[in-house]
XYZ file of C-alpha atoms in Angstrom:
381
model
C -47.153 -31.444 158.304
C -44.419 -33.413 160.070
C -41.002 -34.671 159.076
C -40.184 -37.654 161.293
C -36.625 -38.915 161.333
C -34.080 -40.799 163.403
C -32.803 -41.179 166.035
C -35.990 -41.049 168.133
C -39.646 -40.099 168.133
C -41.437 -40.600 171.443
C -44.664 -42.554 171.962
C -46.159 -39.281 173.247
C -45.440 -37.544 169.937
C -46.565 -40.476 167.804
C -49.814 -40.894 169.749
C -50.478 -37.153 169.370
C -49.929 -37.440 165.608
C -52.334 -40.366 165.380
C -54.942 -38.685 167.569
C -54.963 -35.560 165.394
C -54.294 -37.352 162.100
C -51.663 -34.801 161.162
C -50.006 -35.587 157.829
C -46.521 -37.130 158.013
C -44.126 -37.093 155.047
C -43.830 -40.677 153.834
C -40.082 -41.308 153.836
C -38.367 -44.684 154.346
C -36.772 -43.384 157.552
C -40.116 -42.188 158.933
C -41.534 -45.678 158.307
C -38.607 -47.123 160.282
C -39.232 -44.789 163.208
C -43.037 -45.045 163.321
C -44.509 -48.524 163.510
C -48.236 -47.888 163.095
C -50.886 -48.420 160.448
C -52.837 -45.395 161.709
C -50.576 -42.695 160.283
C -51.839 -40.190 157.727
C -48.931 -40.629 155.315
C -48.317 -38.075 152.555
C -46.247 -38.941 149.502
C -42.925 -37.056 149.369
C -43.720 -35.383 146.044
C -47.155 -34.351 147.289
C -45.617 -33.035 150.508
C -43.098 -30.956 148.570
C -45.886 -29.552 146.388
C -48.031 -28.673 149.424
C -45.148 -26.893 151.173
C -44.120 -24.932 148.062
C -47.707 -23.873 147.337
C -48.476 -22.908 150.930
C -45.595 -21.064 152.648
C -47.687 -20.595 155.804
C -48.173 -24.356 156.217
C -47.018 -25.331 159.748
C -44.045 -27.677 159.432
C -42.422 -29.491 162.350
C -39.711 -32.116 162.741
C -38.732 -34.253 165.713
C -35.088 -34.412 164.606
C -32.474 -32.281 162.907
C -31.658 -35.330 160.774
C -34.692 -34.247 158.750
C -32.794 -31.149 157.605
C -31.325 -33.403 154.909
C -34.851 -33.812 153.458
C -35.378 -30.053 153.671
C -32.083 -29.504 151.815
C -32.977 -31.929 149.030
C -36.666 -31.178 148.591
C -37.568 -27.630 149.629
C -34.307 -25.727 149.281
C -36.091 -22.744 147.732
C -38.266 -22.138 150.808
C -37.892 -19.966 153.899
C -37.865 -23.158 155.973
C -34.500 -24.030 154.428
C -33.213 -20.450 154.646
C -33.943 -20.070 158.371
C -32.775 -23.591 159.213
C -29.426 -22.976 157.525
C -28.917 -19.705 159.375
C -29.696 -21.154 162.805
C -27.612 -24.301 162.305
C -24.487 -22.322 161.424
C -23.532 -20.754 164.749
C -20.992 -18.419 163.147
C -23.438 -17.001 160.584
C -26.056 -16.696 163.320
C -23.635 -14.639 165.458
C -22.838 -12.387 162.484
C -26.538 -11.818 161.843
C -27.136 -10.646 165.436
C -24.054 -8.421 165.655
C -26.186 -5.282 165.533
C -27.745 -6.328 168.864
C -24.426 -7.426 170.403
C -21.700 -5.286 168.755
C -19.122 -6.037 171.469
C -19.608 -9.795 171.598
C -16.370 -11.577 170.656
C -16.334 -14.705 168.493
C -14.291 -16.281 165.721
C -14.441 -19.253 163.382
C -11.551 -21.659 162.893
C -10.920 -24.787 160.853
C -10.490 -27.916 162.923
C -7.097 -28.616 161.359
C -5.912 -25.108 162.302
C -6.595 -25.368 166.043
C -2.912 -25.982 166.729
C -1.986 -22.734 164.963
C -4.148 -20.494 167.181
C -2.090 -18.161 169.350
C -3.161 -18.339 172.970
C -2.866 -14.588 173.559
C -5.414 -13.906 170.788
C -8.173 -15.954 172.435
C -11.009 -14.307 174.448
C -10.517 -16.064 177.827
C -12.752 -17.340 179.292
C -14.384 -18.786 176.188
C -16.459 -21.672 174.842
C -15.350 -23.712 171.852
C -17.834 -25.883 169.954
C -18.597 -27.160 166.444
C -19.979 -24.400 164.255
C -22.721 -26.849 163.297
C -23.426 -28.932 166.386
C -25.838 -30.950 168.513
C -26.175 -32.604 171.939
C -23.229 -30.699 173.547
C -20.837 -32.824 171.458
C -17.396 -31.204 171.259
C -18.341 -28.334 173.588
C -15.684 -27.138 176.043
C -15.365 -24.255 178.499
C -11.811 -22.868 178.528
C -10.739 -20.403 181.242
C -6.983 -20.118 180.777
C -3.986 -21.193 178.676
C -3.466 -24.399 180.630
C -7.072 -25.481 180.011
C -6.694 -24.541 176.338
C -3.718 -26.882 175.895
C -5.693 -29.697 177.526
C -8.810 -28.977 175.430
C -6.832 -28.910 172.191
C -5.428 -32.365 172.913
C -8.889 -33.759 173.688
C -10.404 -32.249 170.537
C -7.596 -33.414 168.279
C -7.821 -36.949 169.689
C -11.635 -37.142 169.647
C -13.540 -39.292 167.182
C -16.620 -37.401 165.972
C -17.268 -39.596 162.949
C -20.675 -41.173 162.366
C -22.300 -39.631 165.458
C -24.826 -37.586 163.469
C -25.332 -36.507 159.836
C -23.035 -33.668 158.694
C -25.868 -31.132 158.532
C -26.522 -31.879 162.238
C -22.924 -32.141 163.493
C -20.058 -30.807 161.369
C -16.692 -30.676 163.127
C -14.720 -29.311 160.170
C -15.163 -25.837 161.652
C -15.379 -24.655 165.250
C -16.606 -21.407 166.731
C -14.772 -19.833 169.645
C -16.843 -17.298 171.555
C -16.632 -15.432 174.805
C -18.097 -17.112 177.876
C -21.641 -15.967 178.599
C -22.185 -15.644 182.334
C -25.625 -16.025 183.866
C -28.488 -18.492 184.250
C -29.278 -20.706 181.270
C -32.698 -21.589 179.893
C -34.170 -23.635 177.048
C -37.252 -22.286 175.275
C -39.560 -24.084 172.867
C -41.375 -21.515 170.722
C -42.607 -20.654 167.249
C -43.101 -17.615 165.055
C -46.638 -17.428 163.704
C -47.613 -16.266 160.213
C -47.453 -12.634 161.397
C -43.931 -12.999 162.763
C -45.098 -12.931 166.399
C -43.121 -15.243 168.704
C -45.257 -17.595 170.812
C -43.499 -19.242 173.767
C -44.665 -22.808 174.414
C -42.396 -23.809 177.297
C -39.432 -22.509 179.300
C -37.066 -24.780 181.204
C -34.150 -23.812 183.417
C -30.852 -25.616 182.838
C -29.024 -26.699 185.985
C -25.250 -27.175 185.990
C -23.014 -29.121 188.365
C -20.173 -26.581 188.143
C -18.928 -23.521 186.247
C -17.243 -25.719 183.647
C -20.095 -28.219 183.291
C -21.481 -28.311 179.720
C -23.731 -31.359 180.110
C -27.500 -31.464 179.627
C -28.241 -33.481 182.783
C -31.233 -31.482 184.135
C -33.813 -29.054 182.760
C -36.849 -28.129 184.867
C -39.886 -25.929 184.547
C -42.514 -24.457 186.868
C -45.100 -21.714 186.765
C -42.604 -19.316 188.346
C -39.847 -20.189 185.865
C -42.178 -19.421 182.965
C -43.897 -16.278 184.249
C -40.679 -14.682 185.523
C -38.850 -15.092 182.217
C -41.465 -15.101 179.451
C -41.592 -11.287 178.906
C -37.802 -10.992 178.652
C -37.459 -13.895 176.214
C -40.388 -12.758 174.096
C -38.778 -9.322 173.769
C -35.551 -10.935 172.542
C -37.400 -13.147 170.031
C -39.202 -10.071 168.721
C -35.869 -8.313 168.165
C -34.355 -11.345 166.469
C -37.463 -11.899 164.366
C -37.370 -8.362 162.975
C -33.702 -8.670 161.992
C -34.200 -12.010 160.227
C -37.725 -11.317 158.966
C -38.831 -14.708 160.153
C -42.376 -16.088 160.070
C -44.090 -19.446 160.481
C -41.206 -21.326 162.064
C -40.801 -23.558 165.170
C -37.528 -23.638 167.100
C -35.746 -24.519 170.319
C -33.592 -21.794 171.871
C -30.789 -22.074 174.406
C -30.394 -18.691 176.125
C -28.586 -17.083 179.033
C -29.605 -14.081 181.113
C -26.572 -12.036 182.127
C -26.481 -10.472 185.617
C -27.403 -7.108 184.037
C -30.592 -8.652 182.577
C -29.350 -8.924 178.979
C -30.535 -12.006 177.076
C -27.776 -13.661 175.030
C -28.620 -16.605 172.750
C -26.326 -19.606 172.893
C -27.977 -21.251 169.914
C -31.276 -21.653 168.104
C -32.192 -25.151 166.884
C -34.465 -25.082 163.824
C -37.754 -26.810 163.005
C -37.949 -28.723 166.274
C -38.353 -28.323 170.007
C -36.091 -30.094 172.522
C -34.105 -32.840 170.785
C -34.998 -36.502 171.358
C -38.580 -35.495 172.346
C -37.443 -33.899 175.604
C -38.240 -30.383 176.829
C -41.490 -30.057 174.890
C -42.847 -33.194 176.574
C -42.092 -32.251 180.185
C -45.440 -30.404 180.501
C -47.189 -33.034 178.405
C -46.265 -35.914 180.691
C -46.408 -33.955 183.942
C -49.258 -31.513 183.411
C -51.325 -32.794 180.498
C -50.445 -29.751 178.393
C -49.603 -30.770 174.825
C -47.077 -28.402 173.219
C -47.469 -30.026 169.793
C -51.214 -29.401 169.726
C -50.710 -25.795 170.784
C -48.204 -25.306 167.958
C -50.329 -26.861 165.212
C -53.527 -25.141 166.364
C -51.657 -21.795 166.298
C -52.804 -20.940 169.817
C -51.073 -19.718 172.990
C -50.711 -21.542 176.321
C -52.819 -20.468 179.309
C -50.310 -20.831 182.160
C -52.864 -20.280 184.953
C -54.978 -23.118 183.592
C -52.005 -25.401 182.869
C -50.495 -25.077 186.367
C -53.766 -24.925 188.326
C -53.213 -26.850 191.563
C -49.569 -27.482 190.614
C -48.108 -24.064 191.439
C -45.709 -25.532 194.014
C -44.337 -28.263 191.711
C -41.253 -28.501 189.508
C -41.291 -30.635 186.361
C -37.936 -31.919 185.161
C -36.211 -34.033 182.589
C -33.049 -35.838 183.673
C -30.645 -36.871 180.931
C -29.007 -40.137 181.959
C -25.720 -39.694 180.150
C -22.772 -41.982 180.724
C -20.477 -39.875 182.903
C -19.445 -42.905 184.970
C -15.991 -43.128 183.436
C -16.807 -46.700 182.382
C -16.801 -47.339 178.610
C -20.231 -48.284 177.267
C -18.800 -51.538 175.912
C -18.061 -52.670 179.483
C -21.524 -51.865 180.897
C -23.812 -54.875 181.204
C -26.933 -53.233 182.642
C -28.393 -50.130 184.254
C -30.465 -50.386 187.448
C -33.482 -48.234 186.571
C -35.427 -49.309 189.679
C -32.657 -48.036 191.942
C -32.630 -44.761 190.043
C -36.390 -44.300 190.416
C -36.203 -44.888 194.167
C -34.167 -41.666 194.479
C -37.098 -39.497 193.370
C -40.244 -38.201 195.038
C -42.534 -38.715 192.059
C -41.038 -40.209 188.874
C -43.486 -39.578 186.033
C -41.914 -41.468 183.131
C -38.689 -43.302 182.368
C -37.572 -43.801 178.775
C -34.924 -46.487 178.523
C -32.200 -46.648 175.875
C -29.446 -49.141 175.167
C -26.143 -47.442 176.019
C -24.416 -49.639 173.427
C -26.435 -48.124 170.566
C -27.453 -44.712 171.966
C -25.420 -41.971 173.677
C -27.546 -42.187 176.851
C -29.086 -44.695 179.278
C -32.375 -42.868 178.942
C -34.473 -39.899 180.062
C -36.346 -39.527 183.331
C -39.328 -37.176 183.713
C -40.128 -36.200 187.300
C -42.438 -34.111 189.461
C -40.709 -32.530 192.470
C -42.013 -30.322 195.274
C -40.336 -26.911 195.407
C -39.036 -27.651 198.903
C -37.352 -30.846 197.654
C -34.839 -29.401 195.171
C -32.149 -31.501 196.860
C -33.206 -34.548 194.830
C -32.404 -32.646 191.632
C -29.019 -31.459 192.896
C -28.144 -35.015 193.939
C -28.735 -36.456 190.478
C -27.030 -33.420 188.971
C -23.791 -34.320 190.776
C -24.160 -38.087 190.394
C -21.853 -40.219 188.231
C -24.688 -42.776 188.108
């Protein structure tokens, strides 16, 4: 069963739903997002009954906005329990303390940021909303000077009305030590036996040490095969501590230089937000992550990447880092953007006046042409 909600459900996801006739919870918001008469709608009361009577029922959402429906309708289920734990970064850190006993973190009220004593902070550190999304309000702070600057930016920021409170809540922030190492995003699920099944792994590229943007994620056969065993081992450890079963999620992880996997966050009941990371292999390789999840199967990487072993598949987030306010932008030249890439696969356009991005670009790149990814990574568009 699927919970479809704002802000965005891709044509790829909707067409997959129609093709398989998977049931979708019939909410007013879902009707706004999906404009099709071919959907297998399920009444909200019937959906609630089905979920309560069948705890092993696969449930997936395209958006964390749908957590509000989970809160109101199936609060007594494990879906709600796990979602609440993963969304609260502080509680999540506390839960995993037995794996990382020396990891430093603290929780602070937004209105008490000014009272924090600089000498008590774990420099270098990351500060972010305890319940957050889309890298909103995330800062890397390396010293006292940067902390004073960050405090001013946070206290002057306007976070209102960006997302529902159960998706982005800036009343509390978590401050945690900086995790060094390469960063990855993993779409995965726990099956009914509690076994983690990895559906996709993407590597997150950064423009600098202090960059916190989501500009580029890419995958390849090498990226997946080199990291899958390590990530699966971590998910097994985490799964045993939480006792989790039958649950899809999107993980942001870092591998420290010593090989230790440290989670940055786990996003519940969905894969990459805004129909992103999970659809890189779908658009580029014809491998449908959603179908693999709902059929409770595992991906065959040799088959998926056959003949494409030397290719990289990326998603480029076209965020507005131009320094020009969205209100002053008249248009975006998508054709010029596409001309910078070897093989653009798909461009999804958004209105910068109503969305936080210009769009998303999916690309196929030869391994020996990584320069095109580094160029867009550094670009102010």
